[in-house]
Coordinates of C-alpha atoms in Angstrom, one line a residue:
M1 CA -21.7 11.0 12.3
T2 CA -22.8 11.1 16.0
D3 CA -21.0 13.6 18.3
N4 CA -20.1 12.5 21.8
W5 CA -20.2 8.8 20.7
T6 CA -20.3 6.5 23.7
E7 CA -20.7 2.9 24.7
T8 CA -24.5 3.3 24.5
D9 CA -24.0 3.9 20.7
I10 CA -22.6 0.5 20.1
P11 CA -25.1 -1.5 18.0
D12 CA -26.3 -4.9 19.0
Q13 CA -23.4 -7.3 18.4
S14 CA -25.4 -10.5 18.8
G15 CA -24.2 -13.3 16.4
R16 CA -20.9 -11.6 15.9
V17 CA -17.5 -13.1 16.8
A18 CA -14.8 -10.8 18.0
V19 CA -11.1 -11.6 18.6
V20 CA -9.3 -9.0 20.7
T21 CA -5.6 -9.2 21.3
G22 CA -4.2 -8.1 24.6
A23 CA -7.6 -8.2 26.1
N24 CA -6.8 -9.1 29.7
T25 CA -6.0 -5.5 30.8
G26 CA -6.4 -1.8 29.9
L27 CA -7.8 -0.8 26.5
G28 CA -8.2 -4.4 25.3
F29 CA -10.1 -5.4 28.4
E30 CA -12.5 -2.5 28.0
T31 CA -13.0 -3.1 24.3
A32 CA -13.7 -6.8 24.9
R33 CA -16.0 -6.1 27.9
M34 CA -18.2 -3.7 26.0
L35 CA -18.4 -5.9 22.9
A36 CA -19.5 -8.8 25.1
E37 CA -22.0 -6.7 27.0
H38 CA -23.6 -5.8 23.6
G39 CA -24.0 -9.5 22.6
A40 CA -20.8 -10.4 20.8
T41 CA -19.0 -13.8 21.3
V42 CA -15.6 -12.5 22.4
V43 CA -12.2 -14.2 22.4
L44 CA -9.5 -12.7 24.6
A45 CA -6.3 -13.5 22.8
V46 CA -3.7 -13.1 25.4
R47 CA -0.1 -14.1 26.3
N48 CA -0.9 -15.0 29.9
V49 CA -3.9 -17.4 29.9
E50 CA -4.4 -17.2 33.7
K51 CA -4.7 -13.4 33.6
G52 CA -7.0 -13.8 30.6
R53 CA -9.3 -16.1 32.6
K54 CA -9.4 -13.7 35.5
A55 CA -10.3 -10.9 33.0
A56 CA -13.0 -13.1 31.4
A57 CA -14.5 -13.8 34.8
Q58 CA -15.1 -10.1 35.2
M59 CA -17.1 -9.8 31.9
A60 CA -20.7 -10.6 31.2
G61 CA -21.6 -12.6 28.2
D62 CA -20.0 -15.2 26.0
V63 CA -16.2 -14.8 26.6
S64 CA -13.4 -17.3 26.1
V65 CA -9.6 -17.2 26.3
Q66 CA -7.0 -18.0 23.6
A67 CA -3.3 -18.2 24.3
L68 CA -1.4 -15.9 21.9
D69 CA 2.1 -14.6 22.3
L70 CA 2.7 -12.0 19.6
T71 CA 6.5 -12.2 20.1
S72 CA 6.5 -15.8 18.7
L73 CA 5.5 -16.7 15.2
D74 CA 5.1 -20.3 16.4
S75 CA 2.6 -19.1 19.0
I76 CA 0.8 -17.0 16.4
R77 CA 0.4 -19.9 14.0
S78 CA -0.8 -22.2 16.9
A79 CA -3.3 -19.6 18.0
A80 CA -4.6 -19.0 14.5
A81 CA -5.1 -22.7 14.1
D82 CA -7.0 -22.9 17.3
L83 CA -9.2 -20.0 16.4
R84 CA -9.9 -21.4 12.9
D85 CA -10.9 -24.7 14.5
A86 CA -13.2 -23.0 17.0
H87 CA -14.8 -20.5 14.7
S88 CA -16.0 -20.9 11.2
R89 CA -16.4 -17.1 11.0
I90 CA -14.8 -14.0 12.6
D91 CA -16.6 -10.7 12.3
L92 CA -14.1 -8.5 14.2
L93 CA -10.3 -8.9 14.5
I94 CA -9.1 -6.2 16.8
N95 CA -5.3 -5.9 16.8
N96 CA -5.0 -4.1 20.1
A97 CA -2.0 -5.6 22.0
G98 CA 1.2 -3.7 22.1
V99 CA 4.4 -2.7 24.0
M100 CA 5.7 0.8 24.4
Y101 CA 9.1 2.3 25.0
T102 CA 10.7 -1.0 26.0
P103 CA 14.5 -1.3 26.4
R104 CA 16.0 -3.0 23.3
Q105 CA 14.9 -6.6 23.3
T106 CA 14.1 -9.1 20.5
T107 CA 11.3 -11.5 19.9
A108 CA 11.7 -15.3 19.7
D109 CA 12.2 -14.8 16.0
G110 CA 14.9 -12.1 16.4
F111 CA 12.7 -9.0 15.6
E112 CA 13.1 -5.8 17.6
L113 CA 10.4 -6.2 20.3
Q114 CA 8.2 -3.2 19.5
F115 CA 8.2 -3.7 15.8
G116 CA 7.9 -7.4 16.1
T117 CA 5.0 -7.3 18.6
N118 CA 3.0 -4.3 17.5
H119 CA 3.3 -4.7 13.7
L120 CA 4.8 -8.0 12.6
G121 CA 2.8 -10.1 15.1
H122 CA -0.5 -8.6 14.1
F123 CA 0.4 -8.7 10.4
A124 CA 0.9 -12.4 10.7
L125 CA -2.2 -13.1 12.8
T126 CA -4.4 -11.1 10.4
G127 CA -3.0 -13.0 7.4
L128 CA -3.6 -16.3 9.0
L129 CA -7.2 -15.5 10.0
L130 CA -8.2 -13.5 6.9
D131 CA -10.2 -16.3 5.2
R132 CA -12.4 -16.5 8.3
L133 CA -13.3 -12.8 7.8
L134 CA -13.6 -12.4 4.1
P135 CA -16.9 -14.4 3.7
V136 CA -18.6 -12.5 6.6
P137 CA -20.6 -9.4 5.5
G138 CA -19.4 -6.3 7.2
S139 CA -16.4 -7.9 8.9
R140 CA -13.6 -5.6 10.0
V141 CA -9.9 -5.6 10.9
V142 CA -9.3 -2.8 13.4
T143 CA -5.7 -2.1 14.3
V144 CA -4.8 0.2 17.2
S145 CA -2.1 2.8 16.4
S146 CA -1.0 5.8 18.4
A147 CA -0.4 9.5 18.2
G148 CA 3.2 8.3 18.7
H149 CA 3.2 7.5 15.0
R150 CA 4.1 11.1 14.5
I151 CA 7.0 11.2 17.0
R152 CA 10.5 10.5 15.6
A153 CA 8.7 8.1 13.4
A154 CA 9.9 6.6 10.1
I155 CA 10.1 3.1 8.6
H156 CA 13.9 2.4 8.8
F157 CA 14.1 0.0 5.9
D158 CA 17.9 0.0 6.2
D159 CA 17.7 -1.1 9.9
L160 CA 14.2 -2.2 10.7
Q161 CA 15.4 -4.1 13.8
W162 CA 17.4 -1.2 15.2
E163 CA 20.7 -3.2 15.3
R164 CA 23.0 -0.2 14.6
S165 CA 21.6 2.0 17.4
Y166 CA 18.4 2.0 19.4
S167 CA 15.9 4.6 20.4
R168 CA 12.9 3.3 22.4
I169 CA 10.9 6.3 21.3
G170 CA 11.9 6.0 17.7
A171 CA 11.2 2.3 17.6
Y172 CA 7.8 2.8 19.1
G173 CA 7.1 5.5 16.5
Q174 CA 8.2 3.1 13.7
A175 CA 5.9 0.4 15.0
K176 CA 2.8 2.6 15.3
L177 CA 3.5 4.1 11.9
A178 CA 3.7 0.6 10.5
N179 CA 0.3 -0.2 12.1
L180 CA -1.3 2.6 10.0
M181 CA 0.5 1.8 6.8
F182 CA -0.6 -1.8 7.2
T183 CA -4.2 -0.7 7.6
Y184 CA -4.2 1.5 4.6
E185 CA -2.5 -1.1 2.3
L186 CA -4.7 -3.9 3.6
Q187 CA -7.8 -1.8 2.8
R188 CA -6.7 -1.3 -0.8
R189 CA -6.1 -5.0 -1.1
L190 CA -9.5 -5.8 0.4
A191 CA -11.4 -3.4 -1.9
S192 CA -12.2 -6.0 -4.5
H193 CA -12.9 -8.8 -2.0
G194 CA -16.3 -8.2 -0.7
S195 CA -17.3 -6.1 2.3
T196 CA -14.4 -6.7 4.7
I197 CA -12.7 -3.5 5.7
A198 CA -9.6 -2.4 7.5
V199 CA -9.8 0.5 9.9
A200 CA -7.4 2.1 12.5
A201 CA -7.8 3.8 15.8
H202 CA -5.8 5.4 18.6
P203 CA -6.7 5.9 22.2
G204 CA -5.2 9.3 22.8
V205 CA -3.3 9.3 26.1
S206 CA -4.8 6.7 28.4
N207 CA -3.9 5.6 31.9
T208 CA -2.8 2.0 31.1
E209 CA 0.0 -0.4 31.8
L210 CA 1.7 0.7 28.6
M211 CA 3.1 3.7 30.5
R212 CA 5.3 1.4 32.7
N213 CA 8.2 1.6 30.2
V214 CA 8.4 5.4 30.0
P215 CA 12.2 6.2 30.2
A216 CA 13.4 6.9 33.8
G217 CA 14.1 10.5 33.2
L218 CA 10.5 11.1 32.2
R219 CA 8.7 9.1 34.8
L220 CA 8.4 11.9 37.4
P221 CA 7.2 14.6 35.0
V222 CA 4.8 12.1 33.5
S223 CA 3.5 11.1 36.9
W224 CA 2.7 14.8 37.7
V225 CA 1.1 15.5 34.3
A226 CA -0.7 12.2 33.6
P227 CA -3.7 12.9 35.9
L228 CA -4.4 16.1 34.0
L229 CA -4.0 14.7 30.5
T230 CA -4.8 11.1 30.5
Q231 CA -8.2 9.5 30.3
Q232 CA -9.4 6.2 31.7
P233 CA -9.2 3.0 29.6
E234 CA -13.0 2.9 29.1
M235 CA -12.8 6.3 27.3
G236 CA -9.5 5.3 25.5
A237 CA -11.2 2.2 24.1
L238 CA -14.0 4.2 22.5
P239 CA -12.2 5.0 19.2
T240 CA -11.5 1.3 18.7
L241 CA -15.1 0.4 19.5
R242 CA -16.4 3.1 17.1
A243 CA -14.1 1.8 14.4
A244 CA -15.3 -1.7 15.0
T245 CA -19.0 -1.2 15.3
D246 CA -20.3 2.2 13.9
P247 CA -22.3 1.3 10.8
D248 CA -21.1 4.6 9.2
V249 CA -17.4 3.6 9.3
V250 CA -15.7 3.0 5.9
G251 CA -12.5 1.2 5.1
G252 CA -9.2 3.1 5.5
Q253 CA -10.5 5.5 8.2
Y254 CA -8.7 6.4 11.4
Y255 CA -10.5 7.2 14.7
G256 CA -9.2 9.0 17.8
P257 CA -10.2 11.2 20.6
G258 CA -11.9 14.5 19.5
G259 CA -10.4 16.7 22.2
R260 CA -7.6 19.2 21.7
G261 CA -4.5 17.5 20.4
E262 CA -6.4 14.2 20.2
I263 CA -5.3 13.5 23.8
R264 CA -8.7 12.7 25.2
G265 CA -12.4 13.0 24.4
Y266 CA -15.1 11.3 22.5
P267 CA -14.1 9.4 19.4
K268 CA -14.2 11.0 16.0
L269 CA -12.6 10.6 12.5
V270 CA -9.0 12.0 12.6
E271 CA -6.1 12.3 10.2
S272 CA -2.8 10.5 10.3
S273 CA 0.6 11.8 9.2
A274 CA 1.6 12.4 5.6
D275 CA 4.2 9.7 6.0
S276 CA 1.5 7.1 6.8
H277 CA 0.0 7.7 3.4
D278 CA 3.1 7.0 1.4
E279 CA 1.9 4.2 -0.9
A280 CA 5.3 3.2 -2.1
A281 CA 6.5 2.8 1.5
Q282 CA 3.3 0.9 2.3
R283 CA 3.9 -1.6 -0.5
R284 CA 7.5 -2.0 0.5
L285 CA 6.6 -2.6 4.2
W286 CA 4.0 -5.2 3.1
A287 CA 6.5 -7.1 1.1
V288 CA 9.1 -7.0 3.8
S289 CA 6.5 -8.1 6.4
E290 CA 5.5 -11.1 4.3
E291 CA 9.2 -12.0 3.9
L292 CA 10.0 -11.7 7.6
T293 CA 6.9 -13.5 8.9
G294 CA 6.5 -16.1 6.1
V295 CA 2.8 -15.2 6.0
T296 CA 1.2 -14.2 2.7
F297 CA -2.2 -12.8 2.2
A298 CA -4.6 -14.4 -0.4
L299 CA -5.3 -11.0 -1.9
D300 CA -4.3 -9.5 -5.2
R301 CA -3.7 -5.8 -5.5
R302 CA -4.5 -4.7 -9.0
S303 CA -2.3 -1.7 -8.9
D304 CA 0.6 -3.9 -7.9
R305 CA 0.0 -6.1 -11.0
A306 CA -0.3 -3.0 -13.1
T307 CA 3.1 -1.6 -12.0
R308 CA 5.1 -4.8 -12.4

């Protein structure tokens, strides 16, 4: 694979349709911008449509805006219906949007906000759009995780919504771990359904609006250290873009910055935590996610049938 992979390595995306969640700012904006500049038809799937339109106006190419609030299953279903009506095919679904370190809040459906937005919202959206991806040769679902999937991270099946006690760092770790487990389980289920693949990426430490919810006690130290450690969103978006467009990518891979500690640098293939590869936990999370969202995927997993 190419070292020092950059925007110039993105292949021609003409004829491809890409849906990018959270694309009005930060990593999502840069991801969408670069895809559009390389010829893709890009949909900015965003909660604030006005901000989405302002973002689209800054991009060259075929860019449209779709209302999508990942904190509401009703909004997700409505957005998926709109996207299905507008597009007979989707080549790239990039599950980028997310919230980080928020005080305890719940979604419209009663889910803890970080788990509900980062994982359950994207799980539901993917399931509702999957039949637009499956017939498309080389289509991909790219889900953005985080190095935070290693920090105080576990899937708390006995308290997924953090109703007993709440840790904003622990809840973020759970959500980002769930992103990876979803990717790996989805890839196994896709394996016998053509060439659609599931891939994950993480941006390292990027200077984006996600940092606004850093706990108060950490804000001053973070403000001092951030300029030394973080990278700009256009660099932070490169692992996602590589996962989405590099022809050498295979399903189930994970991309992140290649520098020390995966904090910054050019994108490369990286490893996720041992917990993220727990297949029993992946299957359990999948089943719980289907139950909570009411969204089921039209995919059989042969190993599931074999173990029942």
